[in-house]
């Protein structure tokens, strides 16, 4: 229906609309009486894909954003960590440059769409000496060697999956 890219540039398959349309969309999603549905969709449309839309290369937008807007790919955002919560100053997940690749090691927790995401918008430290300027968001396809997830057994809100993500010597092209 074109609802996954309401505010995005039509060049990438979006509708080019303003926030009021997203507000109406989420009000309607709330009517389905399942918080997990809105949670899974809003993480995709309002947390993981915005950075790709705003800062991604044309190549990445064509490969990941266009099919994400079409609903052919699903995304997640990886920020929260087991020992840091959402305190980004304590993030330990690292990406180290090795030639033309980033090599990523670390973990994330409480990640919505952990089991169903095709790609992760991952917040990681790329320059530990640069403070907050040393963080990068790296697009991580979930079909790469070195990526795995474990689902959390939640008490409620089972309409969306939530899990832990693990990155072990995962290589992503720069």
PDB file of C-alpha atoms in Angstrom:
ATOM      1  CA  UNK A   1       0.000   0.000   0.000  1.00  0.00           C
ATOM      2  CA  UNK A   2       3.031   2.309   0.079  1.00  0.00           C
ATOM      3  CA  UNK A   3       2.735   2.886   3.820  1.00  0.00           C
ATOM      4  CA  UNK A   4       6.323   1.956   4.720  1.00  0.00           C
ATOM      5  CA  UNK A   5       7.872   5.013   3.079  1.00  0.00           C
ATOM      6  CA  UNK A   6       5.369   7.794   3.675  1.00  0.00           C
ATOM      7  CA  UNK A   7       8.004  10.473   4.415  1.00  0.00           C
ATOM      8  CA  UNK A   8      10.676   9.208   2.045  1.00  0.00           C
ATOM      9  CA  UNK A   9      11.772  10.665  -1.257  1.00  0.00           C
ATOM     10  CA  UNK A  10       9.713   9.368  -4.205  1.00  0.00           C
ATOM     11  CA  UNK A  11      13.031   8.714  -5.973  1.00  0.00           C
ATOM     12  CA  UNK A  12      13.383   5.708  -3.631  1.00  0.00           C
ATOM     13  CA  UNK A  13       9.744   4.650  -3.752  1.00  0.00           C
ATOM     14  CA  UNK A  14       8.521   6.840  -0.908  1.00  0.00           C
ATOM     15  CA  UNK A  15       5.453   9.051  -0.946  1.00  0.00           C
ATOM     16  CA  UNK A  16       7.235  12.332  -0.053  1.00  0.00           C
ATOM     17  CA  UNK A  17       4.611  13.221   2.582  1.00  0.00           C
ATOM     18  CA  UNK A  18       4.941  14.891   5.982  1.00  0.00           C
ATOM     19  CA  UNK A  19       4.719  13.559   9.558  1.00  0.00           C
ATOM     20  CA  UNK A  20       0.959  14.049   9.719  1.00  0.00           C
ATOM     21  CA  UNK A  21       0.521  11.071   7.386  1.00  0.00           C
ATOM     22  CA  UNK A  22       2.733   8.903   9.588  1.00  0.00           C
ATOM     23  CA  UNK A  23       0.702   9.968  12.613  1.00  0.00           C
ATOM     24  CA  UNK A  24      -2.525   8.868  10.943  1.00  0.00           C
ATOM     25  CA  UNK A  25      -0.883   5.593   9.873  1.00  0.00           C
ATOM     26  CA  UNK A  26       0.137   4.796  13.470  1.00  0.00           C
ATOM     27  CA  UNK A  27      -3.249   5.768  14.850  1.00  0.00           C
ATOM     28  CA  UNK A  28      -4.774   3.239  12.464  1.00  0.00           C
ATOM     29  CA  UNK A  29      -2.221   0.562  13.400  1.00  0.00           C
ATOM     30  CA  UNK A  30      -3.166   1.050  17.048  1.00  0.00           C
ATOM     31  CA  UNK A  31      -6.674  -0.050  16.140  1.00  0.00           C
ATOM     32  CA  UNK A  32      -5.510  -3.597  15.434  1.00  0.00           C
ATOM     33  CA  UNK A  33      -5.301  -4.243  19.213  1.00  0.00           C
ATOM     34  CA  UNK A  34      -1.883  -5.871  18.935  1.00  0.00           C
ATOM     35  CA  UNK A  35       1.004  -3.688  20.108  1.00  0.00           C
ATOM     36  CA  UNK A  36       3.537  -5.984  18.453  1.00  0.00           C
ATOM     37  CA  UNK A  37       2.294  -5.153  14.972  1.00  0.00           C
ATOM     38  CA  UNK A  38       2.825  -1.428  15.440  1.00  0.00           C
ATOM     39  CA  UNK A  39       6.119  -2.060  17.216  1.00  0.00           C
ATOM     40  CA  UNK A  40       7.580  -4.178  14.429  1.00  0.00           C
ATOM     41  CA  UNK A  41       6.459  -1.796  11.709  1.00  0.00           C
ATOM     42  CA  UNK A  42       7.493   1.415  13.489  1.00  0.00           C
ATOM     43  CA  UNK A  43      10.995   0.093  14.229  1.00  0.00           C
ATOM     44  CA  UNK A  44      11.320  -0.571  10.500  1.00  0.00           C
ATOM     45  CA  UNK A  45       9.871   2.744   9.278  1.00  0.00           C
ATOM     46  CA  UNK A  46      10.969   5.188  11.984  1.00  0.00           C
ATOM     47  CA  UNK A  47      14.122   3.796  13.588  1.00  0.00           C
ATOM     48  CA  UNK A  48      16.123   1.649  11.155  1.00  0.00           C
ATOM     49  CA  UNK A  49      15.413   3.062   7.695  1.00  0.00           C
ATOM     50  CA  UNK A  50      15.647   6.847   8.385  1.00  0.00           C
ATOM     51  CA  UNK A  51      19.461   6.855   8.612  1.00  0.00           C
ATOM     52  CA  UNK A  52      19.716   4.899   5.391  1.00  0.00           C
ATOM     53  CA  UNK A  53      17.349   7.345   3.686  1.00  0.00           C
ATOM     54  CA  UNK A  54      19.199  10.411   4.959  1.00  0.00           C
ATOM     55  CA  UNK A  55      22.830   9.311   4.878  1.00  0.00           C
ATOM     56  CA  UNK A  56      23.114   6.132   2.807  1.00  0.00           C
ATOM     57  CA  UNK A  57      24.811   5.925  -0.544  1.00  0.00           C
ATOM     58  CA  UNK A  58      22.677   5.607  -3.653  1.00  0.00           C
ATOM     59  CA  UNK A  59      23.945   2.026  -3.990  1.00  0.00           C
ATOM     60  CA  UNK A  60      22.771   1.096  -0.469  1.00  0.00           C
ATOM     61  CA  UNK A  61      19.447   2.878  -0.962  1.00  0.00           C
ATOM     62  CA  UNK A  62      18.791   0.963  -4.171  1.00  0.00           C
ATOM     63  CA  UNK A  63      19.745  -2.368  -2.608  1.00  0.00           C
ATOM     64  CA  UNK A  64      18.105  -1.976   0.827  1.00  0.00           C
ATOM     65  CA  UNK A  65      15.840   1.083   1.076  1.00  0.00           C
ATOM     66  CA  UNK A  66      13.776   0.523  -2.063  1.00  0.00           C
ATOM     67  CA  UNK A  67      12.847  -3.079  -1.146  1.00  0.00           C
ATOM     68  CA  UNK A  68      12.327  -2.023   2.493  1.00  0.00           C
ATOM     69  CA  UNK A  69       9.794   0.599   1.404  1.00  0.00           C
ATOM     70  CA  UNK A  70       8.095  -2.026  -0.787  1.00  0.00           C
ATOM     71  CA  UNK A  71       7.878  -4.399   2.183  1.00  0.00           C
ATOM     72  CA  UNK A  72      10.203  -6.923   0.556  1.00  0.00           C
ATOM     73  CA  UNK A  73      12.911  -6.482   3.231  1.00  0.00           C
ATOM     74  CA  UNK A  74      12.536  -5.883   6.960  1.00  0.00           C
ATOM     75  CA  UNK A  75      14.973  -3.954   9.127  1.00  0.00           C
ATOM     76  CA  UNK A  76      15.904  -3.582  12.783  1.00  0.00           C
ATOM     77  CA  UNK A  77      18.030  -1.129  14.721  1.00  0.00           C
ATOM     78  CA  UNK A  78      20.852  -2.335  16.949  1.00  0.00           C
ATOM     79  CA  UNK A  79      21.683   0.117  19.732  1.00  0.00           C
ATOM     80  CA  UNK A  80      20.851  -1.350  23.169  1.00  0.00           C
ATOM     81  CA  UNK A  81      23.553  -3.568  24.682  1.00  0.00           C
ATOM     82  CA  UNK A  82      23.529  -6.092  27.553  1.00  0.00           C
ATOM     83  CA  UNK A  83      25.917  -4.080  29.766  1.00  0.00           C
ATOM     84  CA  UNK A  84      24.957  -0.599  28.602  1.00  0.00           C
ATOM     85  CA  UNK A  85      21.214  -0.518  28.051  1.00  0.00           C
ATOM     86  CA  UNK A  86      20.496   2.476  25.844  1.00  0.00           C
ATOM     87  CA  UNK A  87      23.415   4.471  27.282  1.00  0.00           C
ATOM     88  CA  UNK A  88      25.385   4.872  24.071  1.00  0.00           C
ATOM     89  CA  UNK A  89      28.442   6.119  25.965  1.00  0.00           C
ATOM     90  CA  UNK A  90      28.873   2.540  27.240  1.00  0.00           C
ATOM     91  CA  UNK A  91      28.492   0.703  23.920  1.00  0.00           C
ATOM     92  CA  UNK A  92      31.149  -1.974  23.491  1.00  0.00           C
ATOM     93  CA  UNK A  93      30.307  -3.352  20.035  1.00  0.00           C
ATOM     94  CA  UNK A  94      33.261  -2.508  17.804  1.00  0.00           C
ATOM     95  CA  UNK A  95      33.897  -2.316  14.089  1.00  0.00           C
ATOM     96  CA  UNK A  96      37.546  -2.347  13.084  1.00  0.00           C
ATOM     97  CA  UNK A  97      38.612  -1.511   9.556  1.00  0.00           C
ATOM     98  CA  UNK A  98      40.486  -4.303   7.808  1.00  0.00           C
ATOM     99  CA  UNK A  99      41.203  -3.371   4.211  1.00  0.00           C
ATOM    100  CA  UNK A 100      37.871  -2.871   2.445  1.00  0.00           C
ATOM    101  CA  UNK A 101      35.838  -4.413   5.291  1.00  0.00           C
ATOM    102  CA  UNK A 102      34.593  -3.547   8.733  1.00  0.00           C
ATOM    103  CA  UNK A 103      35.087  -6.471  11.136  1.00  0.00           C
ATOM    104  CA  UNK A 104      32.385  -6.333  13.788  1.00  0.00           C
ATOM    105  CA  UNK A 105      32.361  -7.960  17.222  1.00  0.00           C
ATOM    106  CA  UNK A 106      29.852  -7.448  20.011  1.00  0.00           C
ATOM    107  CA  UNK A 107      26.235  -7.922  20.953  1.00  0.00           C
ATOM    108  CA  UNK A 108      22.928  -6.099  21.254  1.00  0.00           C
ATOM    109  CA  UNK A 109      19.832  -6.858  23.313  1.00  0.00           C
ATOM    110  CA  UNK A 110      16.081  -6.152  23.339  1.00  0.00           C
ATOM    111  CA  UNK A 111      16.134  -5.816  19.558  1.00  0.00           C
ATOM    112  CA  UNK A 112      12.723  -5.708  17.888  1.00  0.00           C
ATOM    113  CA  UNK A 113      12.628  -7.693  14.608  1.00  0.00           C
ATOM    114  CA  UNK A 114      15.727  -9.666  15.692  1.00  0.00           C
ATOM    115  CA  UNK A 115      14.569 -12.902  14.053  1.00  0.00           C
ATOM    116  CA  UNK A 116      12.831 -11.406  11.040  1.00  0.00           C
ATOM    117  CA  UNK A 117      15.133  -8.564   9.962  1.00  0.00           C
ATOM    118  CA  UNK A 118      16.960  -8.835   6.669  1.00  0.00           C
ATOM    119  CA  UNK A 119      19.343  -6.074   7.724  1.00  0.00           C
ATOM    120  CA  UNK A 120      20.339  -4.183  10.861  1.00  0.00           C
ATOM    121  CA  UNK A 121      21.109  -0.491  11.232  1.00  0.00           C
ATOM    122  CA  UNK A 122      23.899  -1.115  13.747  1.00  0.00           C
ATOM    123  CA  UNK A 123      25.360   1.533  16.047  1.00  0.00           C
ATOM    124  CA  UNK A 124      28.959   0.608  16.767  1.00  0.00           C
ATOM    125  CA  UNK A 125      32.211   2.175  17.860  1.00  0.00           C
ATOM    126  CA  UNK A 126      34.628   2.693  14.990  1.00  0.00           C
ATOM    127  CA  UNK A 127      37.042   5.092  16.731  1.00  0.00           C
ATOM    128  CA  UNK A 128      37.234   4.508  20.503  1.00  0.00           C
ATOM    129  CA  UNK A 129      39.414   7.605  21.009  1.00  0.00           C
ATOM    130  CA  UNK A 130      36.926  10.026  19.417  1.00  0.00           C
ATOM    131  CA  UNK A 131      34.211   9.950  22.089  1.00  0.00           C
ATOM    132  CA  UNK A 132      30.755  10.396  20.607  1.00  0.00           C
ATOM    133  CA  UNK A 133      32.372  11.263  17.284  1.00  0.00           C
ATOM    134  CA  UNK A 134      33.688   7.703  17.129  1.00  0.00           C
ATOM    135  CA  UNK A 135      30.317   6.044  16.592  1.00  0.00           C
ATOM    136  CA  UNK A 136      29.115   4.860  13.206  1.00  0.00           C
ATOM    137  CA  UNK A 137      25.943   3.319  11.898  1.00  0.00           C
ATOM    138  CA  UNK A 138      26.743   0.361   9.692  1.00  0.00           C
ATOM    139  CA  UNK A 139      24.215  -1.495   7.585  1.00  0.00           C
ATOM    140  CA  UNK A 140      24.619  -5.189   8.440  1.00  0.00           C
ATOM    141  CA  UNK A 141      22.869  -7.814   6.305  1.00  0.00           C
ATOM    142  CA  UNK A 142      21.683 -10.659   8.549  1.00  0.00           C
ATOM    143  CA  UNK A 143      22.700 -13.411   6.124  1.00  0.00           C
ATOM    144  CA  UNK A 144      26.433 -12.890   6.671  1.00  0.00           C
ATOM    145  CA  UNK A 145      28.690 -15.371   8.477  1.00  0.00           C
ATOM    146  CA  UNK A 146      29.325 -14.222  12.033  1.00  0.00           C
ATOM    147  CA  UNK A 147      25.766 -13.022  12.698  1.00  0.00           C
ATOM    148  CA  UNK A 148      23.280 -14.844  14.898  1.00  0.00           C
ATOM    149  CA  UNK A 149      20.364 -14.055  17.166  1.00  0.00           C
ATOM    150  CA  UNK A 150      18.573 -15.619  20.125  1.00  0.00           C
ATOM    151  CA  UNK A 151      14.943 -14.794  20.831  1.00  0.00           C
ATOM    152  CA  UNK A 152      13.820 -13.570  24.232  1.00  0.00           C
ATOM    153  CA  UNK A 153      10.834 -15.263  25.857  1.00  0.00           C
ATOM    154  CA  UNK A 154       8.615 -12.286  26.609  1.00  0.00           C
ATOM    155  CA  UNK A 155       5.695 -12.171  29.008  1.00  0.00           C
ATOM    156  CA  UNK A 156       3.555 -10.146  26.616  1.00  0.00           C
ATOM    157  CA  UNK A 157       3.669  -8.296  23.309  1.00  0.00           C
ATOM    158  CA  UNK A 158       4.298 -11.518  21.421  1.00  0.00           C
ATOM    159  CA  UNK A 159       3.128 -10.014  18.148  1.00  0.00           C
ATOM    160  CA  UNK A 160       6.700  -8.862  17.484  1.00  0.00           C
ATOM    161  CA  UNK A 161       9.913 -10.749  18.019  1.00  0.00           C
ATOM    162  CA  UNK A 162      12.561  -9.400  20.386  1.00  0.00           C
ATOM    163  CA  UNK A 163      16.020 -10.832  20.788  1.00  0.00           C
ATOM    164  CA  UNK A 164      19.716 -10.624  21.301  1.00  0.00           C
ATOM    165  CA  UNK A 165      22.076 -10.099  18.379  1.00  0.00           C
ATOM    166  CA  UNK A 166      25.607 -11.452  18.241  1.00  0.00           C
ATOM    167  CA  UNK A 167      28.404 -10.356  15.900  1.00  0.00           C
ATOM    168  CA  UNK A 168      31.553 -12.486  15.800  1.00  0.00           C
ATOM    169  CA  UNK A 169      34.215 -11.447  13.315  1.00  0.00           C
ATOM    170  CA  UNK A 170      31.405 -10.417  10.960  1.00  0.00           C
ATOM    171  CA  UNK A 171      32.766  -8.720   7.861  1.00  0.00           C
ATOM    172  CA  UNK A 172      30.845  -5.944   6.119  1.00  0.00           C
ATOM    173  CA  UNK A 173      32.215  -4.139   3.068  1.00  0.00           C
ATOM    174  CA  UNK A 174      33.053  -0.500   3.799  1.00  0.00           C
TER     175      UNK A 174
END
